Tab-separated table of C-alpha atoms and ligand atoms in Angstrom:
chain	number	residue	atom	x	y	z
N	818	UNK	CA	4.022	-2.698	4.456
N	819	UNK	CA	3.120	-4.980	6.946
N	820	UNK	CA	0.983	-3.678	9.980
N	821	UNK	CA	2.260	-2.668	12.921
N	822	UNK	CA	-0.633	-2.523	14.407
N	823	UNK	CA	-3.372	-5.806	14.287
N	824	UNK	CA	-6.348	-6.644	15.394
N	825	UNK	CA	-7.195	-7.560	18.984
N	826	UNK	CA	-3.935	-5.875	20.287
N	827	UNK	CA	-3.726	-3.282	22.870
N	828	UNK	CA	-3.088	-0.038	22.637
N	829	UNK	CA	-2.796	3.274	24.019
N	830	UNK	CA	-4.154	6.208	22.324
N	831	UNK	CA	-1.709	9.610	22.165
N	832	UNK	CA	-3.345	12.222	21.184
N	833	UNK	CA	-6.991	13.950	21.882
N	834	UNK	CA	-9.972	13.106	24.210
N	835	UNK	CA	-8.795	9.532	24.505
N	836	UNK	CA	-5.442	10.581	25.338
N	837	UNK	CA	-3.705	7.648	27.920
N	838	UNK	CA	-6.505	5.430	27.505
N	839	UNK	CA	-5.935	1.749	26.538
N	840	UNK	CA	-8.480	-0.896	23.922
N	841	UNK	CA	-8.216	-3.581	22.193
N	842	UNK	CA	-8.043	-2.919	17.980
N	843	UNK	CA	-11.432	-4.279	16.472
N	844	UNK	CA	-10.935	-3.480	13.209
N	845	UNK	CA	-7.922	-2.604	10.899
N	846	UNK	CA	-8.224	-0.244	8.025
N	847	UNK	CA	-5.282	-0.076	6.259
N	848	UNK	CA	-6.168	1.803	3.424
N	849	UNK	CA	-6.970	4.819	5.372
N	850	UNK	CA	-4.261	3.764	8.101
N	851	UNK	CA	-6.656	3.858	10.988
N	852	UNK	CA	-8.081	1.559	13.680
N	853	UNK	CA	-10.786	1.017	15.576
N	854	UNK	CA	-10.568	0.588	19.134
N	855	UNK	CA	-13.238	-0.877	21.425
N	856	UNK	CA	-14.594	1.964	23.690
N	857	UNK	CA	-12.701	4.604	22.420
N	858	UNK	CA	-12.972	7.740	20.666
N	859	UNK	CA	-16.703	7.473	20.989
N	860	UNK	CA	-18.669	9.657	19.010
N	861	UNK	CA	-22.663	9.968	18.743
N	862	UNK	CA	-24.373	10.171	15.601
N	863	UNK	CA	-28.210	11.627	15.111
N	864	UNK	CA	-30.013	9.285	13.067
N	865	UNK	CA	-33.820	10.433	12.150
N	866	UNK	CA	-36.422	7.764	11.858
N	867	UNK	CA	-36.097	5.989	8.545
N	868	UNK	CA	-39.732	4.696	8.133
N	869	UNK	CA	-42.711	5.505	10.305
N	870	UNK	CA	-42.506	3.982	13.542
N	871	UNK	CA	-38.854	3.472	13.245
N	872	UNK	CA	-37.278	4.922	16.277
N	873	UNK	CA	-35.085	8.096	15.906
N	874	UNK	CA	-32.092	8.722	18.104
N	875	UNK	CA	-28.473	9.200	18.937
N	876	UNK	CA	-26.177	6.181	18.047
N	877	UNK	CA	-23.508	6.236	19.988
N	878	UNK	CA	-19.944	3.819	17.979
N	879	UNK	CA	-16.367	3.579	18.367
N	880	UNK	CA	-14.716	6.061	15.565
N	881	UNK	CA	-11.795	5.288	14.065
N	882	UNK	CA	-8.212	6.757	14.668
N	883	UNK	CA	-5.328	7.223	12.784
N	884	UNK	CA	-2.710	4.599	13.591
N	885	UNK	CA	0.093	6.743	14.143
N	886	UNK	CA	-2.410	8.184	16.793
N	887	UNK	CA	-1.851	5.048	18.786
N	888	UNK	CA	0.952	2.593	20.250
N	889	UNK	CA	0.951	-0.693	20.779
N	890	UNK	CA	1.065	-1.633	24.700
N	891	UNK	CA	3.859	-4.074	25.401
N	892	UNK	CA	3.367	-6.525	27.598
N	893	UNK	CA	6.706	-6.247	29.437
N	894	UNK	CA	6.954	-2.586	29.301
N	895	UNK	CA	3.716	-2.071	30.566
N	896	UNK	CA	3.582	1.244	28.282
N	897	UNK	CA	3.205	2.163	24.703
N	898	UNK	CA	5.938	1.545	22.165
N	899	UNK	CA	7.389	1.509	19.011
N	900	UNK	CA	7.353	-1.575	17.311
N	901	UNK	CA	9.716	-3.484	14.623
N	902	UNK	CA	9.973	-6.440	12.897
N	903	UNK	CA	12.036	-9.627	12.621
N	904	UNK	CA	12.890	-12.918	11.983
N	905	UNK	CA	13.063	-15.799	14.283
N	906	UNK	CA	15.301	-18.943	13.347
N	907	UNK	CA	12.712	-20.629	11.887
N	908	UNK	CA	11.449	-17.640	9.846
N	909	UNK	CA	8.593	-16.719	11.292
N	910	UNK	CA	8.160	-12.963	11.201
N	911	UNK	CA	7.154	-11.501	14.665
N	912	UNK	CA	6.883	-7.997	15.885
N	913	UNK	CA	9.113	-6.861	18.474
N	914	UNK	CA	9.021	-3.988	21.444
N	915	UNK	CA	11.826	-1.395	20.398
N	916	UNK	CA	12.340	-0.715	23.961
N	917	UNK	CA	12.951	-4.113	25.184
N	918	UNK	CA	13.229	-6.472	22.435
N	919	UNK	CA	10.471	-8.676	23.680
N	920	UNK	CA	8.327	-9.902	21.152
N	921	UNK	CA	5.059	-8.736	21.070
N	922	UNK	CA	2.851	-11.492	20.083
N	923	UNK	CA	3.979	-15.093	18.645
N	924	UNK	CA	0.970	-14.553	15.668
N	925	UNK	CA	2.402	-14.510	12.862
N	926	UNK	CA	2.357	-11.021	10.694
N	927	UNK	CA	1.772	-11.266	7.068
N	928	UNK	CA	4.111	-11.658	4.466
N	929	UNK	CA	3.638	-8.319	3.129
N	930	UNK	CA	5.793	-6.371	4.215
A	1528	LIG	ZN1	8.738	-3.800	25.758
C-alpha cells in the first residue's frame, strides 16, 4: 500500500505524552508501520561505557510511533487529517486532505499502492 504518511511531512501526534504536538517525519518504517518524528516522543536510553575511558551516560533520541498514532497536518486545514489518494489528469498520483480536497504535497507517491 502506498504510504500515507512520508518523510519530511508534518504531523500531529494523537495519542500519549506527545499528544497535540506537531514534527516533521525523519524516517519511515513501513515494515513495522511507524515513524519517526523529529523532537518527539523522546525517550532516554542508559548506555554504560563500552571501553575504558569511553564516556557512560543517558542518550537521549526520537522513538518511533505507530503511524496510525499520527495525522498528517494539512496545510489548508491547519489541523490533522485523513488522507487519500488520487489521480491528477496527467496521472500523477498525489495525496489529498479528506476534509478539504486540497492536495497535500505535489511529490509524487510511489507506485505501490
Ligand atoms: Zn485540508
Amino acid at each position: 500500500m502506498a504510504a500515507k504518511v512520508v518523510k519530511d511531512d508534518t504531523v500531529v501526534v494523537l495519542t500519549g505524552r506527545d499528544r497535540g504536538k506537531e514534527g516533521k517525519v525523519t524516517r519511515v518504517m513501513p515494515t513495522l508501520n511507524r515513524v519517526v518524528v523529529e523532537g518527539l516522543n523522546r525517550r532516554i536510553r542508559h548506555v554504560k561505557a563500552r571501553q575504558p575511558g569511553e564516556a557512560a551516560g543517558r542518550v537521549e533520541f526520537d522513538a518511533p510511533i505507530a503511524v496510525s498514532n499520527v495525522a498528517v497536518v494539512c496545510s489548508h486545514c491547519q489541523r490533522g487529517v485523513r488522507v487519500g489518494f488520487k489521480f491528477l489528469d496527467d496521472g500523477v498520483k498525489v495525496r489529498v486532505c479528506r476534509k478539504c480536497g486540497e492536495i497535500v504535497e505535489k511529490k509524487k507517491v510511489s507506485r505501490d499502492g
